[in-house]
Coordinates of N, CA and C in Angstrom, one line a residue:
M1 N -23.7 -9.9 22.8 CA -23.1 -9.7 21.6 C -22.4 -10.8 20.6
A2 N -22.3 -10.1 19.7 CA -21.6 -11.3 18.5 C -19.9 -11.2 19.0
E3 N -19.8 -12.6 18.6 CA -17.9 -12.8 18.1 C -17.4 -11.9 17.0
K4 N -16.4 -11.1 17.6 CA -16.1 -10.4 16.8 C -14.6 -11.5 16.2
I5 N -15.1 -11.4 15.0 CA -14.1 -12.2 13.7 C -12.7 -11.2 13.5
I6 N -12.0 -12.2 13.9 CA -9.9 -12.0 14.2 C -9.3 -12.3 12.6
S7 N -8.8 -11.6 12.3 CA -7.9 -12.6 10.7 C -6.9 -13.0 11.9
T8 N -6.5 -14.4 11.0 CA -5.5 -15.5 11.4 C -5.2 -16.4 9.8
K9 N -4.3 -16.5 9.9 CA -2.9 -17.3 8.8 C -4.3 -17.5 8.0
S10 N -5.0 -19.1 8.9 CA -5.6 -19.4 7.7 C -7.1 -18.6 7.0
N11 N -7.1 -17.8 7.3 CA -8.3 -17.3 6.8 C -8.5 -15.7 6.4
L12 N -7.5 -15.4 6.7 CA -7.1 -14.1 6.0 C -7.7 -13.7 4.2
Q13 N -7.8 -12.5 4.2 CA -8.9 -12.1 3.0 C -7.7 -11.0 2.3
V14 N -7.2 -12.0 1.7 CA -5.7 -11.4 0.5 C -6.8 -11.6 -1.0
L15 N -6.4 -9.5 -1.3 CA -7.3 -9.5 -2.3 C -5.9 -9.1 -3.6
H16 N -4.7 -9.2 -3.3 CA -4.2 -9.0 -3.9 C -3.1 -8.7 -4.4
E17 N -2.0 -10.1 -4.3 CA -0.4 -10.6 -3.8 C 0.7 -10.4 -5.4
D18 N 1.5 -9.6 -4.5 CA 2.6 -9.7 -5.5 C 4.1 -9.9 -5.1
N19 N 5.0 -9.2 -5.5 CA 6.3 -10.2 -5.1 C 6.9 -8.5 -4.7
H20 N 6.4 -7.4 -4.3 CA 6.1 -6.4 -3.5 C 4.9 -5.9 -2.9
I21 N 4.1 -6.1 -2.7 CA 2.9 -6.0 -2.3 C 2.2 -7.1 -1.4
I22 N 1.2 -7.6 -0.8 CA -0.3 -7.7 -0.1 C -1.0 -6.9 0.2
V23 N -2.2 -6.6 0.1 CA -3.8 -5.7 0.1 C -4.5 -7.3 1.0
I24 N -5.0 -6.6 1.9 CA -5.3 -7.5 2.5 C -6.9 -6.8 3.1
N25 N -8.0 -7.6 3.2 CA -8.8 -7.4 3.6 C -9.0 -7.2 4.9
K26 N -9.2 -6.0 5.7 CA -9.5 -6.2 7.4 C -10.5 -5.9 8.1
R27 N -10.8 -6.9 9.4 CA -11.8 -7.1 9.6 C -12.1 -6.8 11.0
V28 N -13.7 -6.1 11.0 CA -13.8 -5.4 12.8 C -12.3 -5.6 13.7
G29 N -12.6 -6.6 14.0 CA -12.0 -7.1 14.8 C -9.8 -7.0 14.3
D30 N -9.7 -6.2 14.2 CA -8.4 -6.8 13.2 C -8.0 -4.9 13.9
I31 N -6.3 -5.3 14.2 CA -6.0 -3.9 14.8 C -4.8 -3.6 13.9
V32 N -4.0 -2.4 12.8 CA -3.4 -2.8 11.9 C -2.0 -3.0 12.5
Q33 N -1.8 -2.2 13.3 CA 0.1 -2.5 14.2 C -1.1 -2.7 15.0
G34 N 0.6 -2.7 16.1 CA -0.1 -3.1 18.1 C 0.0 -1.8 18.6
D35 N -0.8 -2.1 19.4 CA -0.8 -1.0 20.3 C -0.9 -0.9 21.7
K36 N -1.7 -0.6 23.1 CA -1.6 -0.6 23.8 C -2.3 -2.1 24.6
T37 N -3.4 -2.4 23.5 CA -4.2 -3.5 24.0 C -3.0 -4.6 24.4
G38 N -2.2 -4.8 23.3 CA -1.1 -5.9 23.6 C -1.9 -7.2 22.3
D39 N -3.4 -7.4 22.0 CA -3.5 -7.6 20.8 C -3.2 -8.3 19.6
K40 N -3.0 -9.5 18.8 CA -1.9 -9.4 18.3 C -2.4 -8.7 17.0
P41 N -1.5 -7.7 15.9 CA -2.4 -7.4 14.8 C -1.7 -7.6 13.8
L42 N -2.9 -7.2 12.7 CA -2.5 -7.7 11.2 C -1.1 -8.3 10.4
S43 N -0.3 -7.1 10.9 CA 1.6 -7.2 10.6 C 1.3 -8.3 10.6
E44 N 1.2 -9.2 12.7 CA 2.3 -10.1 12.4 C 0.9 -11.2 11.5
V45 N -0.1 -11.1 11.6 CA -0.8 -12.7 10.9 C -0.4 -12.1 9.6
V46 N 0.7 -11.7 8.7 CA 0.6 -11.2 7.7 C 1.7 -11.9 7.0
K47 N 2.6 -11.2 8.4 CA 3.7 -11.9 8.3 C 3.7 -13.5 8.3
E48 N 2.8 -14.2 9.5 CA 3.0 -15.8 9.5 C 2.6 -16.5 8.0
Y49 N 1.6 -15.9 7.7 CA 0.6 -16.4 6.4 C 1.5 -16.6 5.8
L50 N 2.6 -15.2 5.7 CA 3.9 -15.6 4.4 C 5.1 -16.1 4.5
K51 N 5.4 -16.1 5.8 CA 5.7 -16.7 6.2 C 6.4 -19.0 6.0
E52 N 4.4 -18.7 6.5 CA 3.9 -20.0 6.2 C 4.1 -20.8 4.7
K53 N 3.7 -19.7 3.7 CA 3.4 -19.9 2.3 C 4.6 -20.2 1.3
Y54 N 5.0 -19.5 2.1 CA 6.7 -19.4 1.1 C 8.0 -20.4 1.9
N55 N 7.5 -20.9 3.4 CA 8.3 -21.3 3.7 C 9.2 -20.6 3.7
K56 N 9.6 -20.0 4.7 CA 10.6 -18.9 4.9 C 11.0 -19.4 6.1
P57 N 13.0 -19.6 5.8 CA 13.6 -19.5 7.4 C 13.4 -18.1 8.1
G58 N 13.5 -17.5 9.6 CA 13.9 -16.6 9.5 C 12.8 -15.7 9.3
E59 N 12.9 -14.0 9.9 CA 12.6 -12.9 10.6 C 11.5 -12.7 8.2
V60 N 10.2 -12.7 7.9 CA 10.2 -12.4 7.1 C 9.5 -10.4 7.1
F61 N 10.4 -10.2 6.3 CA 9.5 -8.4 6.6 C 8.6 -8.1 5.5
L62 N 7.9 -7.1 6.5 CA 6.4 -6.6 6.3 C 7.2 -5.2 6.1
G63 N 6.1 -4.4 5.4 CA 6.4 -2.4 6.0 C 4.3 -2.5 6.3
V64 N 4.2 -1.3 7.4 CA 2.8 -1.1 7.1 C 2.9 0.4 6.9
V65 N 2.5 0.5 6.1 CA 2.1 1.9 4.0 C 1.5 2.5 5.7
H66 N -0.4 2.4 5.8 CA -0.9 3.6 6.4 C -1.9 2.2 7.3
R67 N -2.4 3.4 7.7 CA -3.5 2.4 9.0 C -5.1 2.7 9.2
L68 N -6.3 1.5 9.5 CA -7.3 1.9 9.4 C -8.1 2.0 10.9
D69 N -8.6 2.4 11.4 CA -9.1 2.3 12.7 C -9.5 0.7 12.8
R70 N -9.7 0.3 14.1 CA -9.6 -0.3 14.9 C -11.6 -1.1 14.4
P71 N -12.0 -0.8 14.1 CA -13.7 -1.1 14.4 C -14.4 -1.0 12.6
T72 N -13.3 -0.2 12.1 CA -13.4 0.2 10.7 C -12.9 -1.2 9.5
T73 N -13.3 -1.3 8.5 CA -12.9 -3.1 7.7 C -12.3 -2.3 6.2
G74 N -11.6 -3.5 4.9 CA -12.0 -2.8 4.5 C -10.0 -3.4 4.2
I75 N -9.7 -1.9 2.8 CA -8.3 -2.4 2.3 C -6.7 -1.9 2.7
V76 N -6.7 -2.6 3.8 CA -4.9 -2.5 4.4 C -3.8 -2.7 3.2
V77 N -3.0 -2.3 2.8 CA -2.0 -2.0 1.7 C -0.9 -2.6 2.6
F78 N 0.8 -3.7 2.4 CA 1.1 -3.6 3.2 C 2.2 -3.4 2.0
A79 N 3.7 -3.6 2.8 CA 4.9 -3.4 1.8 C 5.8 -4.8 1.7
K80 N 6.0 -5.9 1.0 CA 6.5 -6.7 1.0 C 8.4 -7.4 1.3
T81 N 8.6 -5.3 0.6 CA 10.0 -5.2 0.3 C 10.2 -3.8 0.3
S82 N 10.8 -3.7 0.8 CA 11.7 -1.7 1.3 C 12.2 -0.8 0.2
K83 N 12.0 -1.2 -0.6 CA 12.1 -0.7 -1.6 C 10.3 -0.1 -2.1
A84 N 9.6 -0.9 -2.2 CA 7.9 -1.0 -1.8 C 8.2 -0.4 -0.6
L85 N 8.1 0.4 -0.2 CA 7.5 0.7 1.2 C 8.0 1.6 1.2
T86 N 9.4 2.1 0.7 CA 9.5 4.0 0.5 C 8.9 4.4 -0.2
R87 N 8.8 3.1 -1.6 CA 8.0 4.3 -3.0 C 6.2 5.0 -2.3
L88 N 5.9 3.5 -1.0 CA 4.9 3.3 -1.2 C 4.0 4.3 -0.7
N89 N 5.3 4.5 0.7 CA 5.0 6.0 1.9 C 5.5 7.2 1.2
E90 N 5.8 7.6 0.5 CA 5.7 8.0 -0.2 C 4.4 8.8 -1.4
L91 N 4.1 7.7 -1.7 CA 2.2 7.9 -2.6 C 1.5 8.2 -1.1
F92 N 1.6 7.2 -0.3 CA 0.3 7.7 1.0 C 0.7 9.0 1.5
S93 N 1.5 9.5 1.2 CA 2.0 10.6 2.4 C 1.7 12.1 1.4
N94 N 2.1 11.9 0.5 CA 1.9 12.8 -1.2 C 0.1 12.7 -1.6
R95 N -0.7 11.8 -1.6 CA -2.5 12.0 -1.1 C -1.8 11.0 -2.8
E96 N -1.5 10.3 -3.5 CA -1.5 9.8 -4.7 C -1.8 8.6 -4.9
T97 N -3.1 9.1 -4.2 CA -4.0 7.4 -4.1 C -5.9 7.8 -4.2
Q98 N -6.2 7.3 -4.6 CA -7.7 7.5 -4.5 C -8.5 6.1 -3.2
K99 N -8.8 7.2 -2.5 CA -9.5 6.5 -1.3 C -10.9 6.8 -1.9
T100 N -11.6 5.2 -1.8 CA -13.6 5.6 -1.5 C -13.7 4.7 -0.6
Y101 N -14.6 5.6 0.2 CA -15.4 4.4 1.5 C -17.0 4.6 1.4
W102 N -17.1 3.1 1.9 CA -18.4 3.7 1.7 C -18.7 3.4 3.4
A103 N -19.9 4.0 3.9 CA -19.9 4.1 5.2 C -22.3 3.8 5.2
V104 N -22.7 3.6 6.4 CA -23.8 3.6 6.9 C -24.4 4.6 7.6
V105 N -25.1 4.9 7.4 CA -26.3 6.4 8.5 C -27.2 6.3 8.6
K106 N -27.5 6.5 9.7 CA -29.4 6.6 9.6 C -30.0 7.4 9.7
N107 N -29.3 9.0 9.1 CA -30.0 10.5 9.3 C -29.4 10.4 7.5
K108 N -30.8 11.2 7.0 CA -29.8 11.1 5.2 C -29.6 12.9 5.6
P109 N -28.9 12.2 5.4 CA -27.7 14.0 5.3 C -28.6 14.9 4.6
P110 N -27.6 16.4 4.8 CA -28.7 17.8 3.8 C -28.9 17.2 2.4
K111 N -27.9 17.0 1.8 CA -28.2 17.3 0.4 C -27.7 15.4 -0.7
N112 N -27.5 15.1 -1.2 CA -27.7 13.6 -2.0 C -26.0 13.6 -1.7
E113 N -26.0 14.4 -2.2 CA -24.2 14.9 -2.1 C -23.8 16.3 -2.5
D114 N -22.3 15.9 -1.4 CA -21.6 17.3 -1.6 C -20.5 17.6 -1.4
N115 N -19.7 18.4 -1.1 CA -18.0 19.4 -0.3 C -18.0 18.8 0.9
L116 N -17.8 18.0 2.0 CA -17.6 18.9 3.2 C -16.0 19.1 3.8
V117 N -15.4 20.4 4.0 CA -14.4 20.6 4.8 C -14.7 21.2 5.7
H118 N -14.0 20.8 6.7 CA -14.0 20.8 7.7 C -12.2 21.2 8.3
F119 N -12.3 21.7 9.9 CA -10.5 21.7 10.7 C -10.8 20.6 11.8
I120 N -10.2 19.9 11.4 CA -9.9 18.8 12.2 C -8.6 19.0 13.6
K121 N -9.8 18.9 14.4 CA -8.6 19.2 15.9 C -8.2 17.3 16.4
R122 N -7.9 16.8 16.8 CA -7.1 16.0 17.5 C -7.8 15.9 18.7
N123 N -7.6 15.5 19.4 CA -8.0 15.1 21.3 C -7.1 13.8 21.5
E124 N -6.0 13.8 22.7 CA -5.1 12.8 21.6 C -5.8 11.5 23.2
K125 N -5.8 12.9 24.3 CA -6.1 12.6 25.7 C -7.2 10.5 25.1
N126 N -8.9 10.4 24.8 CA -9.8 10.7 24.5 C -9.1 9.6 23.2
N127 N -9.2 9.4 22.2 CA -8.4 9.8 20.6 C -9.5 9.8 20.2
T128 N -10.2 11.0 19.9 CA -11.1 11.4 19.6 C -11.1 12.6 18.2
S129 N -11.0 12.6 16.8 CA -11.1 14.4 16.9 C -12.7 15.0 16.7
K130 N -12.7 16.1 16.8 CA -13.4 17.2 16.4 C -13.6 18.0 15.6
A131 N -14.5 17.9 14.4 CA -14.9 18.5 13.2 C -15.3 19.9 13.6
H132 N -14.2 21.5 12.8 CA -14.6 22.7 13.1 C -14.8 22.9 12.1
L133 N -16.4 24.1 11.8 CA -16.8 24.8 10.7 C -15.1 26.0 10.0
K134 N -14.6 25.8 11.4 CA -13.8 26.8 11.4 C -12.6 26.6 11.3
E135 N -11.2 27.4 11.8 CA -10.0 27.0 11.8 C -9.7 27.2 13.6
V136 N -9.6 26.4 14.3 CA -9.1 26.2 15.5 C -8.1 25.8 15.6
P137 N -6.9 26.3 16.8 CA -5.5 26.2 17.0 C -5.9 25.1 17.4
D138 N -4.3 24.2 16.5 CA -4.1 22.8 15.9 C -4.7 22.2 15.3
S139 N -6.1 22.4 14.7 CA -6.5 21.9 13.5 C -6.4 21.6 12.6
K140 N -6.5 21.2 11.7 CA -6.1 19.9 9.9 C -7.2 20.4 9.4
R141 N -7.6 21.2 8.1 CA -8.2 21.4 7.3 C -8.2 19.4 6.7
A142 N -9.8 19.5 6.6 CA -10.5 17.7 6.4 C -11.2 18.2 4.8
S143 N -11.2 17.2 4.1 CA -12.1 17.6 3.0 C -12.0 16.5 2.8
L144 N -14.1 15.8 1.9 CA -13.9 14.7 1.8 C -15.2 14.6 0.7
D145 N -15.6 14.6 -0.6 CA -17.0 14.2 -0.8 C -17.7 13.1 -0.8
Y146 N -19.0 13.5 -0.3 CA -20.2 12.0 -0.1 C -21.1 12.1 -1.2
K147 N -21.4 11.0 -1.7 CA -23.0 11.2 -2.4 C -24.1 9.7 -1.3
I148 N -25.3 10.1 -1.6 CA -26.1 8.6 -1.2 C -26.2 7.6 -2.5
I149 N -26.0 6.4 -2.0 CA -25.5 5.1 -3.0 C -27.0 4.9 -3.0
K150 N -27.8 4.5 -1.6 CA -28.5 3.8 -2.3 C -29.5 4.1 0.3
E151 N -31.0 4.4 -0.7 CA -32.1 4.6 0.6 C -32.4 3.2 1.3
L152 N -32.0 2.2 2.4 CA -32.3 1.4 3.4 C -33.6 1.7 4.4
N153 N -34.0 0.6 4.3 CA -35.4 0.8 5.2 C -34.8 2.2 5.9
N154 N -34.3 2.0 7.2 CA -33.5 3.3 8.3 C -33.1 3.6 8.2
Y155 N -31.8 3.4 7.3 CA -30.4 3.2 6.5 C -29.8 4.5 5.5
F156 N -29.0 5.1 5.3 CA -28.9 5.3 4.1 C -27.1 5.1 3.4
A157 N -26.5 4.6 3.1 CA -25.6 3.9 2.1 C -25.0 5.3 1.8
L158 N -23.9 5.8 2.2 CA -23.1 7.0 1.2 C -21.4 6.4 0.8
E159 N -21.4 7.0 -0.3 CA -20.2 6.7 -0.9 C -19.6 7.7 -0.7
I160 N -18.1 7.8 -0.5 CA -16.8 8.8 0.3 C -15.6 8.7 -0.1
N161 N -15.7 9.9 -0.8 CA -14.3 10.0 -1.8 C -13.2 10.6 -0.9
L162 N -12.1 10.7 0.3 CA -11.5 11.1 0.5 C -10.1 12.2 0.1
H163 N -10.2 13.7 0.2 CA -9.2 14.2 -0.1 C -8.1 14.4 0.7
T164 N -8.0 14.7 2.0 CA -7.2 13.9 3.1 C -7.1 13.4 3.6
G165 N -6.4 13.0 4.7 CA -6.2 11.2 5.8 C -6.5 11.7 7.0
R166 N -7.1 12.6 7.9 CA -7.1 13.2 8.8 C -7.1 12.1 10.0
H167 N -7.2 11.9 11.4 CA -7.4 10.8 12.2 C -9.4 11.4 12.5
H168 N -9.4 9.8 12.2 CA -10.7 9.9 12.8 C -11.8 10.5 11.7
Q169 N -11.0 10.9 10.2 CA -12.0 12.1 9.4 C -12.6 11.8 9.1
I170 N -13.7 11.2 8.5 CA -15.0 10.3 7.8 C -16.1 10.4 8.6
R171 N -15.3 9.7 10.5 CA -16.1 9.7 11.3 C -17.3 11.0 11.8
A172 N -15.5 12.3 12.2 CA -16.4 12.9 13.0 C -16.6 14.2 11.9
Q173 N -17.1 14.2 10.3 CA -17.4 15.1 9.6 C -18.6 14.7 9.0
L174 N -18.8 13.3 8.9 CA -20.2 12.9 9.4 C -20.7 13.3 10.3
S175 N -19.8 13.2 11.3 CA -21.3 13.3 12.9 C -22.2 14.7 12.9
I176 N -20.6 16.3 12.3 CA -21.3 17.5 12.7 C -22.4 17.2 12.0
I177 N -22.3 16.8 10.7 CA -24.2 17.5 10.0 C -24.6 15.8 10.0
G178 N -24.6 16.0 12.0 CA -25.7 14.2 11.7 C -25.5 14.2 11.3
C179 N -24.9 13.8 10.5 CA -25.1 11.3 10.8 C -24.2 10.7 10.2
P180 N -24.5 10.9 12.1 CA -22.9 9.5 12.3 C -23.4 7.7 12.5
I181 N -21.6 7.5 11.8 CA -21.8 6.6 11.5 C -22.8 5.1 12.0
K182 N -22.9 4.3 11.4 CA -24.1 3.0 12.0 C -22.9 2.1 13.0
G183 N -23.0 2.4 14.8 CA -22.2 2.4 15.9 C -21.4 2.4 16.0
D184 N -21.1 3.7 15.5 CA -19.4 4.1 16.1 C -20.5 5.4 17.3
L185 N -20.4 4.4 18.0 CA -20.9 5.1 19.7 C -19.9 6.4 20.0
K186 N -18.6 7.1 19.4 CA -18.0 7.9 19.8 C -18.6 8.7 19.6
Y187 N -19.2 8.4 18.0 CA -19.4 10.0 17.0 C -20.7 10.5 17.4
G188 N -21.5 10.2 18.3 CA -22.6 10.3 18.3 C -24.4 9.3 18.1
F189 N -23.7 8.2 17.5 CA -24.9 6.9 16.6 C -25.4 6.6 18.9
D190 N -27.0 6.5 18.7 CA -27.3 6.0 19.9 C -26.6 4.7 20.1
R191 N -26.3 3.6 19.6 CA -25.7 2.0 19.9 C -24.6 1.0 18.9
S192 N -24.1 0.3 20.0 CA -23.3 -0.4 19.3 C -23.2 -1.2 18.3
N193 N -22.8 -1.6 17.3 CA -22.9 -3.1 16.7 C -22.2 -4.4 17.1
P194 N -23.0 -5.5 17.3 CA -22.9 -6.3 17.9 C -21.5 -7.1 17.8
D195 N -21.3 -6.4 17.3 CA -19.3 -7.3 16.6 C -18.3 -6.0 17.3
G196 N -19.0 -5.0 17.5 CA -18.1 -3.8 17.9 C -17.8 -2.8 17.3
G197 N -18.3 -3.4 15.6 CA -17.2 -2.6 14.7 C -18.3 -1.5 14.2
I198 N -17.7 -0.6 13.3 CA -18.6 0.2 13.1 C -19.5 -0.1 11.5
H199 N -19.6 0.9 10.7 CA -20.7 0.3 9.3 C -19.7 1.5 8.6
L200 N -18.5 1.0 8.2 CA -18.2 2.0 7.8 C -16.8 1.7 7.2
H201 N -16.2 0.9 5.8 CA -15.8 0.2 5.2 C -15.3 0.7 4.3
A202 N -13.3 0.7 4.0 CA -12.5 0.5 3.0 C -12.7 0.5 1.5
R203 N -13.6 1.0 1.0 CA -14.3 -0.1 -0.6 C -13.0 0.0 -1.7
K204 N -12.7 0.9 -1.3 CA -11.9 0.8 -3.0 C -10.3 1.8 -3.2
L205 N -8.6 1.1 -3.6 CA -8.2 1.7 -3.9 C -7.4 2.2 -5.0
V206 N -7.3 3.6 -5.8 CA -6.4 3.0 -6.7 C -5.6 3.7 -6.3
F207 N -4.2 2.9 -6.9 CA -2.7 3.5 -7.0 C -2.0 2.8 -8.0
I208 N -0.8 3.7 -8.3 CA 0.5 3.6 -9.0 C 1.7 2.4 -8.8
H209 N 1.7 1.1 -8.6 CA 2.1 0.1 -8.7 C 3.8 0.7 -8.2
P210 N 3.7 0.8 -6.8 CA 5.3 0.9 -6.6 C 6.2 0.7 -7.1
V211 N 6.6 -0.8 -8.0 CA 7.8 -0.7 -9.1 C 7.2 -1.2 -10.0
S212 N 6.1 -2.1 -10.8 CA 5.7 -2.3 -12.2 C 5.5 -0.9 -12.6
K213 N 4.6 0.6 -12.2 CA 4.4 1.2 -11.5 C 3.2 1.1 -12.9
E214 N 2.6 0.1 -13.0 CA 1.4 0.2 -13.6 C -0.3 0.4 -12.5
E215 N -1.2 0.9 -12.7 CA -2.3 1.9 -11.8 C -3.1 0.0 -11.6
L216 N -3.3 0.0 -10.2 CA -4.0 -1.0 -9.4 C -5.2 -0.4 -8.9
T217 N -6.0 -1.2 -9.1 CA -7.6 -0.7 -8.2 C -7.9 -1.8 -7.7
I218 N -8.0 -1.6 -6.1 CA -8.0 -2.9 -5.5 C -9.3 -2.8 -4.9
L219 N -10.5 -3.5 -4.8 CA -11.7 -3.6 -4.4 C -11.9 -4.9 -2.9
A220 N -12.7 -3.9 -2.0 CA -13.1 -5.1 -0.5 C -14.1 -5.2 -1.2
P221 N -14.6 -7.0 -0.4 CA -16.0 -7.0 -0.3 C -16.6 -6.6 0.6
T222 N -17.6 -6.4 1.0 CA -18.3 -5.9 2.5 C -18.6 -7.2 3.0
P223 N -18.6 -6.6 4.6 CA -18.3 -7.7 5.8 C -19.6 -8.2 5.3
E224 N -19.9 -10.0 5.9 CA -21.0 -10.5 5.4 C -22.4 -10.2 6.8
D225 N -22.9 -8.4 6.2 CA -24.8 -8.7 7.2 C -25.6 -7.9 6.2
V226 N -26.7 -8.1 7.5 CA -27.8 -8.3 6.8 C -28.2 -6.7 6.0
I227 N -27.0 -6.0 6.7 CA -27.2 -4.6 6.0 C -26.1 -4.1 5.1
W228 N -25.0 -4.4 5.3 CA -24.6 -4.4 3.7 C -24.2 -5.7 2.6
N229 N -25.3 -6.3 3.1 CA -25.7 -7.6 2.3 C -26.7 -6.3 1.2
A230 N -27.5 -5.8 1.7 CA -28.5 -4.9 1.3 C -28.0 -3.8 0.8
V231 N -26.8 -3.1 0.5 CA -25.9 -2.4 0.1 C -25.4 -2.4 -0.5

């Protein structure tokens, strides 16, 4: 099994930084916020990085705005000021952001491009979500658009635009149309990736800067591996 690469303050992939926000390209092994594993979260690594970079005494303020699943890679935004945190929280909860993901799947989707609408029901016990075609009790509507952007030897690369932000939404919705993401054992792929990750990458994020009010477009390079390099 390949070693999971984890971000440290010295290898952190900073995509954008200004006085109010810092945007990181998350690696496969990173957890965004602390969980029951007790592993050091990315938020703590970023704090260490900022403390060292600016030689800050005392505690560094850093607000977690949104999360990515642990096996997923790509864009994560953190707030460096409380003012930015409040405004970013509003932006994300009001869906005033454009999120684009890339995914690699084994089976060709039914259509080259499509809008998928399902009702997602979360199972807290085993931390999964199931996509249903019709509304079921405690389910939430989930919508995304996908299109095939590249045909590889054994795989298909999809670009996904997310309209809602449900738990494991992309993973569950692609799984139910017969296209589980490469490496995603939880959602029906037949074997894991060597690094324990899945081929789902938060590729692009467009949003209005919480303080300057300028539109920001952030792009995250894909991880170094044979398949992503082919995409």
